[in-house]
PDB file of C-alpha atoms and ligand atoms in Angstrom:
ATOM      1  CA  MET A  14       3.014  35.224  26.320  1.00  0.00           C
ATOM      2  CA  LYS A  15       4.471  31.884  27.371  1.00  0.00           C
ATOM      3  CA  ILE A  16       6.750  32.021  30.410  1.00  0.00           C
ATOM      4  CA  VAL A  17       8.817  29.223  31.919  1.00  0.00           C
ATOM      5  CA  VAL A  18       9.996  29.586  35.502  1.00  0.00           C
ATOM      6  CA  CYS A  19      12.731  27.184  36.644  1.00  0.00           C
ATOM      7  CA  VAL A  20      12.102  26.043  40.205  1.00  0.00           C
ATOM      8  CA  LYS A  21      13.866  23.727  42.632  1.00  0.00           C
ATOM      9  CA  GLN A  22      13.097  21.997  45.892  1.00  0.00           C
ATOM     10  CA  VAL A  23      15.957  22.598  48.344  1.00  0.00           C
ATOM     11  CA  PRO A  24      16.631  21.473  51.916  1.00  0.00           C
ATOM     12  CA  ILE A  25      15.019  23.996  54.225  1.00  0.00           C
ATOM     13  CA  THR A  26      17.005  27.214  53.891  1.00  0.00           C
ATOM     14  CA  THR A  27      16.850  28.173  57.570  1.00  0.00           C
ATOM     15  CA  GLY A  28      18.962  25.086  58.363  1.00  0.00           C
ATOM     16  CA  THR A  29      22.411  23.903  57.290  1.00  0.00           C
ATOM     17  CA  ASN A  30      22.748  21.482  54.359  1.00  0.00           C
ATOM     18  CA  LYS A  31      23.680  17.968  55.393  1.00  0.00           C
ATOM     19  CA  ILE A  32      26.314  16.404  53.141  1.00  0.00           C
ATOM     20  CA  ASP A  33      26.438  12.625  52.710  1.00  0.00           C
ATOM     21  CA  PRO A  34      30.063  11.782  53.664  1.00  0.00           C
ATOM     22  CA  ASN A  35      30.178   8.884  51.172  1.00  0.00           C
ATOM     23  CA  THR A  36      28.758  10.499  48.050  1.00  0.00           C
ATOM     24  CA  LEU A  37      29.580  14.122  49.034  1.00  0.00           C
ATOM     25  CA  ARG A  38      26.105  15.013  47.770  1.00  0.00           C
ATOM     26  CA  ILE A  39      23.529  17.140  49.539  1.00  0.00           C
ATOM     27  CA  VAL A  40      21.138  14.946  51.553  1.00  0.00           C
ATOM     28  CA  ARG A  41      17.717  15.477  49.945  1.00  0.00           C
ATOM     29  CA  GLU A  42      15.713  12.607  51.447  1.00  0.00           C
ATOM     30  CA  GLY A  43      14.476  12.562  55.041  1.00  0.00           C
ATOM     31  CA  VAL A  44      15.175  16.254  55.605  1.00  0.00           C
ATOM     32  CA  ASP A  45      12.754  19.182  55.692  1.00  0.00           C
ATOM     33  CA  ALA A  46      12.596  20.739  52.240  1.00  0.00           C
ATOM     34  CA  GLU A  47      10.867  23.657  50.572  1.00  0.00           C
ATOM     35  CA  LEU A  48      10.414  25.441  47.270  1.00  0.00           C
ATOM     36  CA  ASP A  49      13.597  27.495  47.037  1.00  0.00           C
ATOM     37  CA  PRO A  50      12.543  30.925  48.378  1.00  0.00           C
ATOM     38  CA  ALA A  51      14.742  32.454  45.629  1.00  0.00           C
ATOM     39  CA  ASP A  52      12.425  30.853  43.029  1.00  0.00           C
ATOM     40  CA  GLU A  53       9.310  32.461  44.535  1.00  0.00           C
ATOM     41  CA  TYR A  54      10.525  35.848  43.254  1.00  0.00           C
ATOM     42  CA  GLY A  55      10.677  34.399  39.735  1.00  0.00           C
ATOM     43  CA  ILE A  56       7.174  32.935  40.006  1.00  0.00           C
ATOM     44  CA  GLU A  57       5.826  36.244  41.335  1.00  0.00           C
ATOM     45  CA  ALA A  58       7.519  38.181  38.497  1.00  0.00           C
ATOM     46  CA  ALA A  59       5.928  35.815  35.958  1.00  0.00           C
ATOM     47  CA  LEU A  60       2.501  36.094  37.616  1.00  0.00           C
ATOM     48  CA  GLN A  61       2.620  39.890  37.486  1.00  0.00           C
ATOM     49  CA  LEU A  62       3.492  39.825  33.765  1.00  0.00           C
ATOM     50  CA  ILE A  63       0.738  37.324  32.956  1.00  0.00           C
ATOM     51  CA  GLU A  64      -1.846  39.203  35.007  1.00  0.00           C
ATOM     52  CA  ALA A  65      -1.071  42.379  33.034  1.00  0.00           C
ATOM     53  CA  GLN A  66      -0.653  40.887  29.568  1.00  0.00           C
ATOM     54  CA  GLY A  67      -2.221  37.413  29.562  1.00  0.00           C
ATOM     55  CA  GLY A  68      -0.479  34.130  28.869  1.00  0.00           C
ATOM     56  CA  GLU A  69       0.622  30.979  30.594  1.00  0.00           C
ATOM     57  CA  ILE A  70       3.275  29.996  33.135  1.00  0.00           C
ATOM     58  CA  THR A  71       4.970  26.584  33.081  1.00  0.00           C
ATOM     59  CA  LEU A  72       7.194  25.592  35.982  1.00  0.00           C
ATOM     60  CA  VAL A  73      10.148  23.375  35.065  1.00  0.00           C
ATOM     61  CA  SER A  74      11.941  21.440  37.773  1.00  0.00           C
ATOM     62  CA  MET A  75      14.545  18.694  38.008  1.00  0.00           C
ATOM     63  CA  GLY A  76      14.513  16.816  41.287  1.00  0.00           C
ATOM     64  CA  PRO A  77      13.585  13.579  43.002  1.00  0.00           C
ATOM     65  CA  ASP A  78       9.927  12.500  43.263  1.00  0.00           C
ATOM     66  CA  ARG A  79       9.325  14.527  46.422  1.00  0.00           C
ATOM     67  CA  ALA A  80      10.187  17.728  44.511  1.00  0.00           C
ATOM     68  CA  ILE A  81       6.523  17.625  43.456  1.00  0.00           C
ATOM     69  CA  GLU A  82       5.769  19.229  46.863  1.00  0.00           C
ATOM     70  CA  ALA A  83       7.714  22.341  45.820  1.00  0.00           C
ATOM     71  CA  ILE A  84       6.151  22.305  42.346  1.00  0.00           C
ATOM     72  CA  ARG A  85       2.658  22.208  43.892  1.00  0.00           C
ATOM     73  CA  ARG A  86       3.486  25.262  45.978  1.00  0.00           C
ATOM     74  CA  GLY A  87       4.453  27.150  42.815  1.00  0.00           C
ATOM     75  CA  LEU A  88       1.220  26.020  41.174  1.00  0.00           C
ATOM     76  CA  ALA A  89      -0.675  27.154  44.286  1.00  0.00           C
ATOM     77  CA  MET A  90       0.881  30.610  43.878  1.00  0.00           C
ATOM     78  CA  GLY A  91      -0.760  30.713  40.446  1.00  0.00           C
ATOM     79  CA  ALA A  92       1.414  29.023  37.793  1.00  0.00           C
ATOM     80  CA  ASP A  93      -0.644  27.058  35.253  1.00  0.00           C
ATOM     81  CA  LYS A  94       1.235  23.789  34.790  1.00  0.00           C
ATOM     82  CA  ALA A  95       4.583  22.095  35.304  1.00  0.00           C
ATOM     83  CA  ILE A  96       7.173  19.738  33.915  1.00  0.00           C
ATOM     84  CA  HIS A  97       8.919  17.606  36.548  1.00  0.00           C
ATOM     85  CA  ILE A  98      12.024  15.712  35.452  1.00  0.00           C
ATOM     86  CA  SER A  99      12.509  12.958  37.997  1.00  0.00           C
ATOM     87  CA  ASP A 100      14.876  10.065  37.448  1.00  0.00           C
ATOM     88  CA  PRO A 101      17.277   8.276  39.830  1.00  0.00           C
ATOM     89  CA  ALA A 102      19.821   8.411  36.966  1.00  0.00           C
ATOM     90  CA  LEU A 103      19.958  12.205  37.433  1.00  0.00           C
ATOM     91  CA  SER A 104      21.222  11.994  41.005  1.00  0.00           C
ATOM     92  CA  GLY A 105      24.720  13.504  41.193  1.00  0.00           C
ATOM     93  CA  SER A 106      24.243  15.657  38.091  1.00  0.00           C
ATOM     94  CA  ASP A 107      26.642  18.546  37.815  1.00  0.00           C
ATOM     95  CA  ALA A 108      25.606  22.080  36.880  1.00  0.00           C
ATOM     96  CA  LEU A 109      26.172  21.540  33.141  1.00  0.00           C
ATOM     97  CA  THR A 110      24.010  18.396  33.023  1.00  0.00           C
ATOM     98  CA  THR A 111      21.320  20.199  35.036  1.00  0.00           C
ATOM     99  CA  ALA A 112      21.341  23.001  32.457  1.00  0.00           C
ATOM    100  CA  ARG A 113      21.174  20.497  29.575  1.00  0.00           C
ATOM    101  CA  ILE A 114      18.210  18.660  31.105  1.00  0.00           C
ATOM    102  CA  LEU A 115      16.322  21.853  31.941  1.00  0.00           C
ATOM    103  CA  ALA A 116      17.036  23.352  28.493  1.00  0.00           C
ATOM    104  CA  ALA A 117      15.720  20.211  26.781  1.00  0.00           C
ATOM    105  CA  ALA A 118      12.501  20.371  28.828  1.00  0.00           C
ATOM    106  CA  ILE A 119      12.115  24.132  28.218  1.00  0.00           C
ATOM    107  CA  LYS A 120      12.455  23.577  24.443  1.00  0.00           C
ATOM    108  CA  ARG A 121       9.238  21.546  24.559  1.00  0.00           C
ATOM    109  CA  VAL A 122       7.384  24.629  25.815  1.00  0.00           C
ATOM    110  CA  ASN A 123       9.030  27.043  23.354  1.00  0.00           C
ATOM    111  CA  PRO A 124       8.540  30.032  25.714  1.00  0.00           C
ATOM    112  CA  ASP A 125       8.937  33.756  25.051  1.00  0.00           C
ATOM    113  CA  LEU A 126      10.598  34.230  28.414  1.00  0.00           C
ATOM    114  CA  VAL A 127      12.486  31.997  30.864  1.00  0.00           C
ATOM    115  CA  ILE A 128      12.843  33.243  34.440  1.00  0.00           C
ATOM    116  CA  CYS A 129      15.325  31.795  36.947  1.00  0.00           C
ATOM    117  CA  ALA A 130      16.645  32.785  40.346  1.00  0.00           C
ATOM    118  CA  THR A 131      20.264  33.977  40.248  1.00  0.00           C
ATOM    119  CA  GLU A 132      21.323  30.739  41.970  1.00  0.00           C
ATOM    120  CA  SER A 133      19.791  27.892  43.962  1.00  0.00           C
ATOM    121  CA  SER A 134      19.955  28.162  47.741  1.00  0.00           C
ATOM    122  CA  ASP A 135      21.572  24.724  48.164  1.00  0.00           C
ATOM    123  CA  ALA A 136      24.649  24.308  45.917  1.00  0.00           C
ATOM    124  CA  TYR A 137      24.939  28.030  44.957  1.00  0.00           C
ATOM    125  CA  THR A 138      26.736  27.452  41.655  1.00  0.00           C
ATOM    126  CA  GLY A 139      24.885  30.284  39.877  1.00  0.00           C
ATOM    127  CA  ILE A 140      25.840  28.859  36.484  1.00  0.00           C
ATOM    128  CA  VAL A 141      22.736  26.872  35.557  1.00  0.00           C
ATOM    129  CA  PRO A 142      20.762  29.871  34.142  1.00  0.00           C
ATOM    130  CA  ALA A 143      23.715  30.892  31.927  1.00  0.00           C
ATOM    131  CA  GLY A 144      24.026  27.290  30.752  1.00  0.00           C
ATOM    132  CA  ILE A 145      20.333  27.164  29.837  1.00  0.00           C
ATOM    133  CA  ALA A 146      20.523  30.456  27.901  1.00  0.00           C
ATOM    134  CA  GLN A 147      23.586  29.231  26.005  1.00  0.00           C
ATOM    135  CA  LEU A 148      21.994  25.874  25.164  1.00  0.00           C
ATOM    136  CA  LEU A 149      18.767  27.558  24.000  1.00  0.00           C
ATOM    137  CA  ASP A 150      20.842  30.149  22.113  1.00  0.00           C
ATOM    138  CA  ILE A 151      18.925  33.050  23.664  1.00  0.00           C
ATOM    139  CA  PRO A 152      20.182  36.215  25.425  1.00  0.00           C
ATOM    140  CA  GLN A 153      20.455  36.268  29.214  1.00  0.00           C
ATOM    141  CA  LEU A 154      19.708  39.299  31.407  1.00  0.00           C
ATOM    142  CA  THR A 155      20.999  38.867  34.952  1.00  0.00           C
ATOM    143  CA  PHE A 156      20.306  40.238  38.455  1.00  0.00           C
ATOM    144  CA  ALA A 157      16.976  41.884  37.570  1.00  0.00           C
ATOM    145  CA  LYS A 158      15.423  44.009  40.298  1.00  0.00           C
ATOM    146  CA  LYS A 159      12.743  45.173  37.860  1.00  0.00           C
ATOM    147  CA  LEU A 160      11.434  43.464  34.721  1.00  0.00           C
ATOM    148  CA  THR A 161       9.157  44.768  31.979  1.00  0.00           C
ATOM    149  CA  VAL A 162       8.172  43.082  28.729  1.00  0.00           C
ATOM    150  CA  GLU A 163       7.009  45.252  25.835  1.00  0.00           C
ATOM    151  CA  ASN A 164       7.142  45.205  22.037  1.00  0.00           C
ATOM    152  CA  GLY A 165       8.962  41.888  21.867  1.00  0.00           C
ATOM    153  CA  LYS A 166      11.663  42.995  24.301  1.00  0.00           C
ATOM    154  CA  ALA A 167      12.495  42.277  27.938  1.00  0.00           C
ATOM    155  CA  THR A 168      13.962  45.237  29.805  1.00  0.00           C
ATOM    156  CA  ILE A 169      15.469  44.959  33.259  1.00  0.00           C
ATOM    157  CA  GLN A 170      16.989  47.130  35.922  1.00  0.00           C
ATOM    158  CA  ARG A 171      20.166  45.188  36.607  1.00  0.00           C
ATOM    159  CA  GLN A 172      21.230  45.420  40.214  1.00  0.00           C
ATOM    160  CA  ILE A 173      24.869  46.483  40.624  1.00  0.00           C
ATOM    161  CA  GLU A 174      26.810  47.902  43.527  1.00  0.00           C
ATOM    162  CA  GLY A 175      25.655  51.444  44.196  1.00  0.00           C
ATOM    163  CA  GLY A 176      22.852  51.532  41.595  1.00  0.00           C
ATOM    164  CA  TYR A 177      21.467  49.743  38.576  1.00  0.00           C
ATOM    165  CA  GLN A 178      21.934  49.415  34.818  1.00  0.00           C
ATOM    166  CA  THR A 179      19.021  49.376  32.375  1.00  0.00           C
ATOM    167  CA  VAL A 180      19.514  46.495  29.930  1.00  0.00           C
ATOM    168  CA  GLU A 181      17.243  45.038  27.265  1.00  0.00           C
ATOM    169  CA  ALA A 182      17.140  41.957  25.061  1.00  0.00           C
ATOM    170  CA  SER A 183      14.820  40.767  22.336  1.00  0.00           C
ATOM    171  CA  LEU A 184      12.559  37.827  23.135  1.00  0.00           C
ATOM    172  CA  PRO A 185      12.910  34.952  23.606  1.00  0.00           C
ATOM    173  CA  ALA A 186      15.234  35.686  26.501  1.00  0.00           C
ATOM    174  CA  LEU A 187      16.220  34.358  29.912  1.00  0.00           C
ATOM    175  CA  VAL A 188      16.124  36.644  32.943  1.00  0.00           C
ATOM    176  CA  THR A 189      17.563  35.959  36.398  1.00  0.00           C
ATOM    177  CA  VAL A 190      15.866  37.845  39.222  1.00  0.00           C
ATOM    178  CA  THR A 191      17.040  38.982  42.643  1.00  0.00           C
ATOM    179  CA  GLY A 192      15.154  39.162  45.918  1.00  0.00           C
ATOM    180  CA  SER A 193      14.600  42.903  45.378  1.00  0.00           C
ATOM    181  CA  ILE A 194      12.242  42.415  42.435  1.00  0.00           C
ATOM    182  CA  ASN A 195       8.980  41.885  44.336  1.00  0.00           C
ATOM    183  CA  GLU A 196       7.251  40.511  47.404  1.00  0.00           C
ATOM    184  CA  PRO A 197       6.104  36.968  46.510  1.00  0.00           C
ATOM    185  CA  ARG A 198       2.446  36.248  47.286  1.00  0.00           C
ATOM    186  CA  TYR A 199       1.477  33.610  49.828  1.00  0.00           C
ATOM    187  CA  PRO A 200      -0.616  30.821  48.256  1.00  0.00           C
ATOM    188  CA  ALA A 201      -4.306  31.195  49.213  1.00  0.00           C
ATOM    189  CA  LEU A 202      -6.396  28.157  50.212  1.00  0.00           C
ATOM    190  CA  LYS A 203      -8.216  28.312  46.845  1.00  0.00           C
ATOM    191  CA  GLY A 204      -4.862  28.236  45.039  1.00  0.00           C
ATOM    192  CA  ILE A 205      -3.691  25.275  47.128  1.00  0.00           C
ATOM    193  CA  MET A 206      -6.862  23.333  46.237  1.00  0.00           C
ATOM    194  CA  GLN A 207      -6.604  24.243  42.525  1.00  0.00           C
ATOM    195  CA  ALA A 208      -2.910  23.277  42.430  1.00  0.00           C
ATOM    196  CA  LYS A 209      -3.791  19.646  43.130  1.00  0.00           C
ATOM    197  CA  LYS A 210      -5.592  19.453  39.770  1.00  0.00           C
ATOM    198  CA  LYS A 211      -3.145  21.418  37.626  1.00  0.00           C
ATOM    199  CA  PRO A 212      -1.286  19.342  35.007  1.00  0.00           C
ATOM    200  CA  VAL A 213       2.215  18.134  35.852  1.00  0.00           C
ATOM    201  CA  GLU A 214       4.087  16.229  33.147  1.00  0.00           C
ATOM    202  CA  THR A 215       6.643  13.852  34.670  1.00  0.00           C
ATOM    203  CA  LEU A 216       9.617  13.003  32.465  1.00  0.00           C
ATOM    204  CA  THR A 217      12.784  10.937  32.724  1.00  0.00           C
ATOM    205  CA  ALA A 218      16.188  11.737  31.226  1.00  0.00           C
ATOM    206  CA  ALA A 219      15.443   9.200  28.456  1.00  0.00           C
ATOM    207  CA  ASP A 220      12.185  11.035  27.619  1.00  0.00           C
ATOM    208  CA  LEU A 221      14.360  14.066  26.894  1.00  0.00           C
ATOM    209  CA  GLY A 222      16.742  12.053  24.719  1.00  0.00           C
ATOM    210  CA  PHE A 223      19.586  11.538  27.214  1.00  0.00           C
ATOM    211  CA  ALA A 224      21.349   8.218  27.822  1.00  0.00           C
ATOM    212  CA  THR A 225      21.960   7.237  31.463  1.00  0.00           C
ATOM    213  CA  SER A 226      25.722   7.457  30.845  1.00  0.00           C
ATOM    214  CA  GLU A 227      25.411  11.162  29.908  1.00  0.00           C
ATOM    215  CA  VAL A 228      23.695  12.322  33.095  1.00  0.00           C
ATOM    216  CA  GLY A 229      23.938  12.056  36.882  1.00  0.00           C
ATOM    217  CA  SER A 230      27.239  11.124  38.463  1.00  0.00           C
ATOM    218  CA  ALA A 231      28.105   9.023  35.373  1.00  0.00           C
ATOM    219  CA  GLY A 232      27.993  12.070  33.091  1.00  0.00           C
ATOM    220  CA  ALA A 233      29.311  14.708  35.522  1.00  0.00           C
ATOM    221  CA  LYS A 234      32.466  16.450  34.340  1.00  0.00           C
ATOM    222  CA  GLU A 235      33.046  18.083  37.703  1.00  0.00           C
ATOM    223  CA  ARG A 236      33.511  16.294  40.994  1.00  0.00           C
ATOM    224  CA  VAL A 237      33.195  17.404  44.593  1.00  0.00           C
ATOM    225  CA  LEU A 238      36.523  16.151  46.006  1.00  0.00           C
ATOM    226  CA  GLY A 239      35.981  16.945  49.653  1.00  0.00           C
ATOM    227  CA  TRP A 240      33.872  18.741  52.147  1.00  0.00           C
ATOM    228  CA  ASN A 241      34.850  20.389  55.405  1.00  0.00           C
ATOM    229  CA  PRO A 242      32.677  22.143  57.955  1.00  0.00           C
ATOM    230  CA  ALA A 243      33.423  25.817  58.572  1.00  0.00           C
ATOM    231  CA  PRO A 244      35.859  26.203  61.495  1.00  0.00           C
ATOM    232  CA  GLN A 245      34.277  27.021  64.862  1.00  0.00           C
ATOM    233  CA  ARG A 246      34.494  30.705  65.693  1.00  0.00           C
ATOM    234  CA  GLN A 247      37.282  31.418  68.159  1.00  0.00           C
ATOM    235  CA  ALA A 248      36.522  33.288  71.357  1.00  0.00           C
ATOM    236  CA  GLY A 249      37.116  37.034  70.911  1.00  0.00           C
ATOM    237  CA  VAL A 250      39.704  39.122  72.769  1.00  0.00           C
ATOM    238  CA  LEU A 251      38.227  41.192  75.593  1.00  0.00           C
ATOM    239  CA  ILE A 252      39.963  44.478  76.315  1.00  0.00           C
ATOM    240  CA  LYS A 253      38.843  46.056  79.574  1.00  0.00           C
ATOM    241  CA  ASP A 254      39.201  49.825  79.849  1.00  0.00           C
ATOM    242  CA  ASP A 255      41.536  50.549  82.735  1.00  0.00           C
ATOM    243  CA  GLY A 256      42.448  53.887  81.186  1.00  0.00           C
ATOM    244  CA  ASN A 257      44.701  52.376  78.469  1.00  0.00           C
ATOM    245  CA  ALA A 258      42.061  50.640  76.325  1.00  0.00           C
ATOM    246  CA  ALA A 259      42.671  52.830  73.241  1.00  0.00           C
ATOM    247  CA  VAL A 260      46.379  51.917  73.229  1.00  0.00           C
ATOM    248  CA  ALA A 261      45.582  48.239  73.833  1.00  0.00           C
ATOM    249  CA  ILE A 262      43.107  48.238  70.913  1.00  0.00           C
ATOM    250  CA  ALA A 263      45.609  49.963  68.624  1.00  0.00           C
ATOM    251  CA  ASP A 264      48.314  47.431  69.616  1.00  0.00           C
ATOM    252  CA  TYR A 265      45.922  44.560  68.954  1.00  0.00           C
ATOM    253  CA  LEU A 266      44.903  45.889  65.519  1.00  0.00           C
ATOM    254  CA  GLN A 267      48.548  46.465  64.650  1.00  0.00           C
ATOM    255  CA  LYS A 268      49.337  42.867  65.570  1.00  0.00           C
ATOM    256  CA  LEU A 269      46.609  41.778  63.139  1.00  0.00           C
ATOM    257  CA  LYS A 270      48.163  44.122  60.518  1.00  0.00           C
ATOM    258  CA  VAL A 271      44.805  45.915  60.223  1.00  0.00           C
ATOM    259  CA  ILE A 272      46.478  49.282  60.910  1.00  0.00           C
TER     260      ILE A 272
HETATM  261  C1  FAD B  15      29.012  22.096  49.000  1.00  0.00           C
HETATM  262  C2  FAD B  15      28.920  22.087  47.490  1.00  0.00           C
HETATM  263  C3  FAD B  15      29.607  23.057  46.769  1.00  0.00           C
HETATM  264  C4  FAD B  15      29.530  23.075  45.377  1.00  0.00           C
HETATM  265  N1  FAD B  15      30.225  24.025  44.701  1.00  0.00           N
HETATM  266  C5  FAD B  15      30.165  24.053  43.363  1.00  0.00           C
HETATM  267  C6  FAD B  15      30.867  25.046  42.605  1.00  0.00           C
HETATM  268  O1  FAD B  15      31.546  25.896  43.161  1.00  0.00           O
HETATM  269  N2  FAD B  15      30.749  25.060  41.259  1.00  0.00           N
HETATM  270  C7  FAD B  15      29.979  24.145  40.618  1.00  0.00           C
HETATM  271  O2  FAD B  15      29.870  24.189  39.407  1.00  0.00           O
HETATM  272  N3  FAD B  15      29.311  23.181  41.303  1.00  0.00           N
HETATM  273  C8  FAD B  15      29.382  23.117  42.640  1.00  0.00           C
HETATM  274  N4  FAD B  15      28.670  22.177  43.321  1.00  0.00           N
HETATM  275  C9  FAD B  15      27.770  21.298  42.557  1.00  0.00           C
HETATM  276  C10 FAD B  15      28.418  19.975  42.289  1.00  0.00           C
HETATM  277  O3  FAD B  15      29.555  20.050  41.547  1.00  0.00           O
HETATM  278  C11 FAD B  15      27.456  19.028  41.615  1.00  0.00           C
HETATM  279  O4  FAD B  15      26.228  19.587  41.477  1.00  0.00           O
HETATM  280  C12 FAD B  15      27.438  17.809  42.475  1.00  0.00           C
HETATM  281  O5  FAD B  15      28.216  16.835  41.948  1.00  0.00           O
HETATM  282  C13 FAD B  15      26.047  17.324  42.765  1.00  0.00           C
HETATM  283  O6  FAD B  15      25.869  17.644  44.093  1.00  0.00           O
HETATM  284  P1  FAD B  15      24.511  17.596  44.799  1.00  0.00           P
HETATM  285  O7  FAD B  15      24.861  17.370  46.224  1.00  0.00           O
HETATM  286  O8  FAD B  15      23.673  18.781  44.468  1.00  0.00           O
HETATM  287  O9  FAD B  15      23.883  16.245  44.119  1.00  0.00           O
HETATM  288  P2  FAD B  15      22.444  15.769  44.029  1.00  0.00           P
HETATM  289  O10 FAD B  15      21.750  15.864  45.337  1.00  0.00           O
HETATM  290  O11 FAD B  15      22.449  14.439  43.380  1.00  0.00           O
HETATM  291  O12 FAD B  15      21.754  16.851  43.100  1.00  0.00           O
HETATM  292  C14 FAD B  15      22.237  17.163  41.790  1.00  0.00           C
HETATM  293  C15 FAD B  15      21.040  17.611  40.987  1.00  0.00           C
HETATM  294  O13 FAD B  15      20.268  16.448  40.640  1.00  0.00           O
HETATM  295  C16 FAD B  15      18.939  16.601  41.070  1.00  0.00           C
HETATM  296  N5  FAD B  15      18.444  15.281  41.470  1.00  0.00           N
HETATM  297  C17 FAD B  15      18.833  14.511  42.508  1.00  0.00           C
HETATM  298  N6  FAD B  15      18.126  13.364  42.529  1.00  0.00           N
HETATM  299  C18 FAD B  15      17.269  13.407  41.473  1.00  0.00           C
HETATM  300  C19 FAD B  15      16.255  12.545  40.958  1.00  0.00           C
HETATM  301  N7  FAD B  15      15.960  11.350  41.518  1.00  0.00           N
HETATM  302  N8  FAD B  15      15.560  12.932  39.870  1.00  0.00           N
HETATM  303  C20 FAD B  15      15.825  14.124  39.279  1.00  0.00           C
HETATM  304  N9  FAD B  15      16.781  14.984  39.708  1.00  0.00           N
HETATM  305  C21 FAD B  15      17.481  14.632  40.790  1.00  0.00           C
HETATM  306  C22 FAD B  15      18.981  17.591  42.227  1.00  0.00           C
HETATM  307  O14 FAD B  15      17.743  18.256  42.397  1.00  0.00           O
HETATM  308  C23 FAD B  15      20.085  18.535  41.742  1.00  0.00           C
HETATM  309  O15 FAD B  15      19.572  19.480  40.837  1.00  0.00           O
HETATM  310  C24 FAD B  15      28.746  22.113  44.704  1.00  0.00           C
HETATM  311  C25 FAD B  15      28.062  21.151  45.447  1.00  0.00           C
HETATM  312  C26 FAD B  15      28.142  21.115  46.812  1.00  0.00           C
HETATM  313  C27 FAD B  15      27.417  20.050  47.565  1.00  0.00           C
END
C-alpha cells in the first residue's frame, strides 16, 4: 500500500503566531518552528497501517527551505521518503493554491491513501484536505478517530458530538485524522540518524507545471484584509458575600441578560 501523509512546518504551537504587519502573512523565518503536532497523528496512523500490511509512506510538504527540519522529523518517526515543494513564488499562497500544489505533487506518487490533519495549527483554514480530494477526484473521509484499511476500502470512526459515525470509502481515498486517533511515537535516535539519508525530492512550482503568476500572492483569490489582536481580558467583577451575594449575583447575571 502506498500512503501519502501531508505535513507542514508551523511556528511553534505553544506560542502565538506573529503576523507581518506589511504583508499580513504569518512570520515563518526567524521564529521557533516545528512539525505541526496535528500532522504527527497522521504519520503515526500511516506507520501503523504499513507495519501491519506493508507498503511505503511518502511525506508531502509545501513550505520554505527550512521546512525540511519538519520533514526530517517525520522521516525520523519512520516515513520512507518525502517530496518538499519549496519556492519563493509560493509565499502568500491561499488555501486553494496550496491544495493545487499538494495535489499535483501527490499525483506523482499515485497513492492508495492520502492522510491529512483536519487543519494546520497556524492558519486553521481546514479546507486544504477537501481541496486535495476534489482535485484528485477521490472520496474524503473526515475527522477519523479510528482508521482501518481492508479489501480496497478505508473505514473510519468519524468523531461527532456525543459519539461517532462509521463511514467507508473505496480506495484511493483521503482521510483527515483527529488527535484522538493514536499516540504518536517519539523519534528514536536510530530513526533520527536514518532520516538524514532518506530521499527527499525538492520541487518548485514550475516543476509541477505551475506558472509563477498562478501561485503565491500573485495567484491568490483570497486576501487577508486586516489583522487585529484579541482584546485584552477585562478585570472580572468581584462580589463579596455580605449575606446578599446570591441576590447580587442574580442582579449581575440579569444585567448581562444571561437569566
Ligand atoms: C490569521 C489568518 C487567518 C486566516 N483565515 C483564513 C480563513 O478563514 N479562510 C481561508 O481560506 N484562509 C485563511 N487564511 C489563509 C490566507 O487566506 C492565506 O493562506 C494567506 O494569504 C497566506 O497567509 P500565510 O500567512 O499563511 O502566508 P505564507 O506564510 O506565505 O504561507 C502560505 C503558504 O505558503 C507556504 N510557503 C511560504 N513560503 C514558501 C516557500 N518559500 N516555499 C514553499 N511554500 C511556501 C506556507 O508554508 C503556507 O502553506 C488565514 C490566514 C491568516 C494569517
